[in-house]
Coordinates of C-alpha atoms and ligand atoms in Angstrom, one line a residue:
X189 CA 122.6 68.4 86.0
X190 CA 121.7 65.2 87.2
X191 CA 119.0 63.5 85.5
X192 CA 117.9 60.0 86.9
X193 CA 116.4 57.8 84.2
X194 CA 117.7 54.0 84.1
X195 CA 119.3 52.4 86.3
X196 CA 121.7 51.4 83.4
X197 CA 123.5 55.1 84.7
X198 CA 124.4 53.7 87.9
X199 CA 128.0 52.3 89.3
X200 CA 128.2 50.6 92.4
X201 CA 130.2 53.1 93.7
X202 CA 127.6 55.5 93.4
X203 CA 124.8 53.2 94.6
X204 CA 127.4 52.9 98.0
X205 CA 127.6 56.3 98.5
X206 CA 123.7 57.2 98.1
X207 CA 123.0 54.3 100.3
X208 CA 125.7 55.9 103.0
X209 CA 124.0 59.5 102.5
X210 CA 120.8 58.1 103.1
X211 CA 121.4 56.6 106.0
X212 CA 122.9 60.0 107.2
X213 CA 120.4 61.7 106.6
X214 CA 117.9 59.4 108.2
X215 CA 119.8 59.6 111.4
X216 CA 120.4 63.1 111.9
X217 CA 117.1 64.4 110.1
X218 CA 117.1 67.7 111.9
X219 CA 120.3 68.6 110.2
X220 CA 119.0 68.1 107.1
X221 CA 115.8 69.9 107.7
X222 CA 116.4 73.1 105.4
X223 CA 118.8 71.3 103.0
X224 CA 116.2 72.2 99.8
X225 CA 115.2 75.3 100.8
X226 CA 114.2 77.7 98.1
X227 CA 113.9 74.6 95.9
X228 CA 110.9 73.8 94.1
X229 CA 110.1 70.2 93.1
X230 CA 107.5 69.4 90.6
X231 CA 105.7 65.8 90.3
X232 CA 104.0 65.2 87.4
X233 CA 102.1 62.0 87.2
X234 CA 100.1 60.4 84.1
X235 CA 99.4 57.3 86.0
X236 CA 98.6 56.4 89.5
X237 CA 101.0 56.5 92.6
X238 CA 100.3 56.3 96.1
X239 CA 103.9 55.4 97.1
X240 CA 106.3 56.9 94.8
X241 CA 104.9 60.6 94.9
X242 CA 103.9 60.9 98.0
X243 CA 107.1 59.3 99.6
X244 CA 109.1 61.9 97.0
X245 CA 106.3 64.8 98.3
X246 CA 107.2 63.8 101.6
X247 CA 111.0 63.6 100.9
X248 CA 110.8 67.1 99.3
X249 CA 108.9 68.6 102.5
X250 CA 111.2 66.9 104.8
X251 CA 114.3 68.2 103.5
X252 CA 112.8 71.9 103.4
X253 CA 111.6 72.1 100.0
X254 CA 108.4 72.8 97.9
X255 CA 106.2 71.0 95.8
X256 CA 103.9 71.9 92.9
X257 CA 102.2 68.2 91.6
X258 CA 99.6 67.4 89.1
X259 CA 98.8 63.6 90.4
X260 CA 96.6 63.3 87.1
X261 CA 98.6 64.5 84.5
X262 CA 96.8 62.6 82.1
X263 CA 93.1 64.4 82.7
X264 CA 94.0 67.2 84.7
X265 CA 96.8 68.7 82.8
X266 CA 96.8 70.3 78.9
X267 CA 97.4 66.9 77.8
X268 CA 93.4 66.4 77.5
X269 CA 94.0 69.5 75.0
X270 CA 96.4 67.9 73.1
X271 CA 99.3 69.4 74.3
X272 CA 102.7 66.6 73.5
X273 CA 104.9 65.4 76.4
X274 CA 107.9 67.3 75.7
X275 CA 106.0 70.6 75.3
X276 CA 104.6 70.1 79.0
X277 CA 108.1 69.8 80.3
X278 CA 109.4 72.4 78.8
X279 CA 107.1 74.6 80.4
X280 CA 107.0 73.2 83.9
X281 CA 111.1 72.7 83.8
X282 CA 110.4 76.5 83.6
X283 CA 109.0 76.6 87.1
X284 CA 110.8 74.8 89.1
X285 CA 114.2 73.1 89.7
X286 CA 113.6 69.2 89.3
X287 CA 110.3 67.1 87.7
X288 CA 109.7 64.2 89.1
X289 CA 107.5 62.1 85.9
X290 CA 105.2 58.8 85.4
X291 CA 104.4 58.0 82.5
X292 CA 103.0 55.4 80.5
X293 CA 105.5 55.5 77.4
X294 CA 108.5 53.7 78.0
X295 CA 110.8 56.3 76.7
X296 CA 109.1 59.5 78.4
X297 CA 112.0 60.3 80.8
X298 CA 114.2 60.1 77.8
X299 CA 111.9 62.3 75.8
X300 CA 111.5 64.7 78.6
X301 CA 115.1 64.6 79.8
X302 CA 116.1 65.8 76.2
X303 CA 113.9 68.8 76.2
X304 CA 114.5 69.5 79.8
X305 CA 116.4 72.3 81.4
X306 CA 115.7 71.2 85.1
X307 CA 116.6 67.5 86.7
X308 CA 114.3 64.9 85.5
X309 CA 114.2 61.9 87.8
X310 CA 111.7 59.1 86.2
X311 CA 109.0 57.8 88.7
X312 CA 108.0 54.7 86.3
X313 CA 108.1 54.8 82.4
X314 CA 104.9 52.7 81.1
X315 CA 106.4 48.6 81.5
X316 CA 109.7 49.6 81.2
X317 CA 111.5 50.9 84.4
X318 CA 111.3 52.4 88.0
X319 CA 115.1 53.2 88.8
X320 CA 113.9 55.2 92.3
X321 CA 112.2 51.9 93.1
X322 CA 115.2 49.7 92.3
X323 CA 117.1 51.8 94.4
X324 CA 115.4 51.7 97.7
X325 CA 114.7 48.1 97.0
X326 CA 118.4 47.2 97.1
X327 CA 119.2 49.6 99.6
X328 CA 116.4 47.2 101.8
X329 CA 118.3 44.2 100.5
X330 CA 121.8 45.5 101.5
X331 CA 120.1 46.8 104.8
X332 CA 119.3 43.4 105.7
X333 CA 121.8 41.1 104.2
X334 CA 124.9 43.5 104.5
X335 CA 126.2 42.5 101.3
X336 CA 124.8 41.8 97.9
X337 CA 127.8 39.9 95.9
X338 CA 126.7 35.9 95.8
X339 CA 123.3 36.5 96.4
X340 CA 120.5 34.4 95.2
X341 CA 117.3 36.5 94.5
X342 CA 114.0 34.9 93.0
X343 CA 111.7 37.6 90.6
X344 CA 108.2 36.6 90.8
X345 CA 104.8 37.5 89.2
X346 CA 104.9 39.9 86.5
X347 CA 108.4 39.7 84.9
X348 CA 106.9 41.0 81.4
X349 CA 105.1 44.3 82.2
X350 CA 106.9 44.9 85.6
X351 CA 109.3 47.9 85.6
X352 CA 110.4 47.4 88.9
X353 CA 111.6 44.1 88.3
X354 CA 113.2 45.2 85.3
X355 CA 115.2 48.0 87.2
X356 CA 116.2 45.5 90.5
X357 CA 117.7 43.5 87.9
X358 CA 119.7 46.1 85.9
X359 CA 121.1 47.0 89.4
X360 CA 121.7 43.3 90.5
X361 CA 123.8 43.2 87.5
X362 CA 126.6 45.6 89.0
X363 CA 127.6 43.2 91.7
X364 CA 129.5 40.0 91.6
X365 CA 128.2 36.2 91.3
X366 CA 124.8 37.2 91.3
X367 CA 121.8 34.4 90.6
X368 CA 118.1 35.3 89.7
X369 CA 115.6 32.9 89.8
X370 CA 112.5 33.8 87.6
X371 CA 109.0 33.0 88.5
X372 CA 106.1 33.9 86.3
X373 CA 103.6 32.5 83.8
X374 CA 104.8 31.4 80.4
X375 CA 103.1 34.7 78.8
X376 CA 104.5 37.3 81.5
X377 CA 108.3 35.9 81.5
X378 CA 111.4 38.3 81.7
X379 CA 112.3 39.5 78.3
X380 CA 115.5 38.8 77.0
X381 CA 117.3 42.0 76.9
X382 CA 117.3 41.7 80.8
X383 CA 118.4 38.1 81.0
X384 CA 121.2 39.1 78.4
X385 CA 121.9 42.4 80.7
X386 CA 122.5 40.0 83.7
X387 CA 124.2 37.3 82.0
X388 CA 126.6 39.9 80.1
X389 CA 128.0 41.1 83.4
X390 CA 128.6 37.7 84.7
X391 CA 125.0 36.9 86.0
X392 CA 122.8 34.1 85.8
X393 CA 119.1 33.4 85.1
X394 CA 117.2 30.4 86.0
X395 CA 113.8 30.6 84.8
X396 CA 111.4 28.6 86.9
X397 CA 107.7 27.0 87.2
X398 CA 107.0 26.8 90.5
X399 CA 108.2 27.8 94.3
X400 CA 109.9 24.3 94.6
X401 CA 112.0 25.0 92.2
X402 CA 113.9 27.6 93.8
X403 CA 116.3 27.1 96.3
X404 CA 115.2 26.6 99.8
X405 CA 118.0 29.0 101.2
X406 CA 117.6 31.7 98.7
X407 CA 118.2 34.7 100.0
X408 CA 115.5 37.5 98.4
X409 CA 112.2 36.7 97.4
X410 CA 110.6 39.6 95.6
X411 CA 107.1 39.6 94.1
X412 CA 105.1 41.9 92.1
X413 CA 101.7 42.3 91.0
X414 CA 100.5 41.7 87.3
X415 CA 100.1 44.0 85.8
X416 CA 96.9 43.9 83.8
X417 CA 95.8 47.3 83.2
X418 CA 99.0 46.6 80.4
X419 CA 97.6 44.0 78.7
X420 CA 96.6 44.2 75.1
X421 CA 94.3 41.4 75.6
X422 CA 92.1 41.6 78.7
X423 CA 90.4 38.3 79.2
X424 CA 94.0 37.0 79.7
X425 CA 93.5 34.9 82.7
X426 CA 97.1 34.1 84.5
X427 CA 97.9 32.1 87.1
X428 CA 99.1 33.5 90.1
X429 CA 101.8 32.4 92.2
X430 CA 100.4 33.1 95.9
X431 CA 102.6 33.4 99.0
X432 CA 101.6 32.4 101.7
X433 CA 102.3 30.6 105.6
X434 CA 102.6 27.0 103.3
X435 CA 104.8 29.0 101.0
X436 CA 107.2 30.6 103.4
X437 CA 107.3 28.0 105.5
X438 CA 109.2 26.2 102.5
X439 CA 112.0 28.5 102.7
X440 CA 114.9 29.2 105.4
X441 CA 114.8 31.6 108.3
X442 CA 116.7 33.8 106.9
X443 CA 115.2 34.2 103.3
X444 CA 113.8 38.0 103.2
X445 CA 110.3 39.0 101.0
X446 CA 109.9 42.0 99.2
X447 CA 107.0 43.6 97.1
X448 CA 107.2 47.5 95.7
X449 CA 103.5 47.1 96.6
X450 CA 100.3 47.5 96.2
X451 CA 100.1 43.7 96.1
X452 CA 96.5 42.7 95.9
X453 CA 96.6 38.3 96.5
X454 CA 99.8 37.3 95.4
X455 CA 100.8 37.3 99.1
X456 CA 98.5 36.4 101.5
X457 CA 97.6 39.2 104.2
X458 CA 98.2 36.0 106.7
X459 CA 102.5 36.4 105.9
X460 CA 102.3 39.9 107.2
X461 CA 103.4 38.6 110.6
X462 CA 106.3 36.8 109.7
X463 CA 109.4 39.1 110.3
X464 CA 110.8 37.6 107.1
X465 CA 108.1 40.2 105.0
X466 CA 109.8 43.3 105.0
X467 CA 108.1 45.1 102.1
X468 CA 106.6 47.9 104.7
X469 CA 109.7 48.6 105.8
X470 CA 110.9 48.3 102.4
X471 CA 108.2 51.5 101.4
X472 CA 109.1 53.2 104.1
X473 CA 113.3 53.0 103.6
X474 CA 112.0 54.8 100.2
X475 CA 111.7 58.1 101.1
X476 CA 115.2 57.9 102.8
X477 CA 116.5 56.8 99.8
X478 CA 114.6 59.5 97.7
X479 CA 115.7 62.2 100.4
X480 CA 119.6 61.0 99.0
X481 CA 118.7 61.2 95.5
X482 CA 117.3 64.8 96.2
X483 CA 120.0 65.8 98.6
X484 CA 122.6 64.5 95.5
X485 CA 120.5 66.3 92.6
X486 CA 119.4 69.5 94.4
X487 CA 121.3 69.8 97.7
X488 CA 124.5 70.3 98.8
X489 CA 125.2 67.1 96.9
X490 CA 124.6 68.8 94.0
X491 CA 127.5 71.0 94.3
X492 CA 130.6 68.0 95.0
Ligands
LIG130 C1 105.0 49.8 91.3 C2 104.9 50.6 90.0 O1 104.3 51.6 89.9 O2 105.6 50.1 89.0 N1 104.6 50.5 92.4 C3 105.4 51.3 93.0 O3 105.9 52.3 92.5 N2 105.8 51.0 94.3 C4 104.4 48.5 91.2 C5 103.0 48.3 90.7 O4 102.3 49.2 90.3 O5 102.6 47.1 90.7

């Protein structure tokens, strides 16, 4: 059984060959259009999604499969009675043959994993990480700049409560000569075990306070929204750092922006146009990359 929870589980051998799959899949689609037959997916989601469980709904559907979901675990489900985490999933595991799970405590895909006799595959655990999201994000970056060794990526807004941040850079970690430049407010830095996950595998981190002190010719920009419905104090006012035509226009042709979305301002509708904003595509290369994962876990992947 295949459970996906960190993206501290992946090699980059394995992150090659989901990236190939994917792109199999996505070009001969009709081929794969019965590969989860007779397999039932369940998403179970204490917090709110729009992208990550409906692109896995639709990567479920599209590769033949069923769904059962509860979208609001957290009012709609026996939770409100009291019932724990790990109780839930043993019950659902008992109806189906993979969970996908949100949740707000950073070790629930751990928790449920352990009591879990189906595939759990971690949609976002509270602040601490989104592997399925790291995934199709450097499966965008690789898309676009063929290679990820020697690239310079710059991490922007929420570095502190950001799981997706968190993930990208556990994954960046697995390549060679890789630079992050971090841009955030004092209070909502990168913690330190990610800095000292980067820098352990050869890495480096260059934490930064403004746009103009990243390179001009760097070669991923990825923001992220803050993410205040975490904070413990919530008349924290941060600064934001916004994107936008003045911004990009600071950085080189080839310099690609990404953003797990929903952004709200921290990029200015007005970059939309500029071809070097890819995070639409960027959602939409997620369900092909969550059509791999489920072709690996539950497929005929799951039987190499
Ligand atoms: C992110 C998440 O849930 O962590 N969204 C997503 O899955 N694409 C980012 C966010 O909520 O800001």
């Amino acid at each position: 059984m295949y459970h996906i929870l960190s993206c501290e589980q992946f090699s980059r051998a394995e992150l090659e060959e989901l990236f190939n799959l994917t792109d199999e899949i996505r070009n001969n689609l009709p081929a794969y259009r019965t590969a989860l037959a007779g397999k039932l997916v369940a998403t179970i989601f204490y917090e709110p999604s729009t992208r990550t469980r409906l692109s896995f709904e639709a990567a479920v559907q599209r590769l033949g499969g069923c769904i059962v979901s509860t979208e609001n675990a957290k009012e709609m489900s026996s939770v409100i009675k009291g019932e724990s985490l790990p109780d839930t999933i043993r019950v659902i595991a008992g109806y189906c043959d993979a969970i996908i799970l949100r949740h707000p405590d950073v070790n629930s895909a751990r928790e449920a994993a352990a009591v879990s006799a189906v595939p759990i595959i971690n949609g976002g655990s509270g602040s601490g990480e989104h592997p399925t999201q790291a995934l199709l994000d450097v499966y965008t970056i690789h898309k676009h700049k063929g290679a990820i060794d020697g690239l310079t990526v710059g991490i922007m807004g929420d570095l502190l409560f950001g799981r997706t941040v968190h993930s990208l850079v556990k994954l960046l970690a697995l390549y060679e000569n890789i630079t992050v430049y971090g841009l955030s407010h004092d209070v909502l830095s990168l913690p330190e075990e990610y800095v000292s996950y980067l820098e352990k595998r050869g890495g480096r981190y260059i934490p930064c306070r403004s746009f103009w002190e990243m390179p001009q010719d760097i070669d991923v920009l990825y923001h992220t929204r803050t993410q205040t419905e975490r904070f413990q104090n919530s008349d924290l006012q941060v600064e934001e750092f916004v994107v936008d035509r003045q911004v990009m226009s600071y950085f080189s042709p080839d310099t690609i922006l990404l953003h797990p979305l929903p952004r709200r301002h921290e990029i200015s509708a007005e970059v939309d146009a500029d071809k070097r904003a890819l995070y639409f595509q960027q959602s939409h290369n997620g369900m092909y990359v969550r059509m791999g994962l489920l072709y690996n876990i539950l497929g005929k992947g799951a039987e190499k």
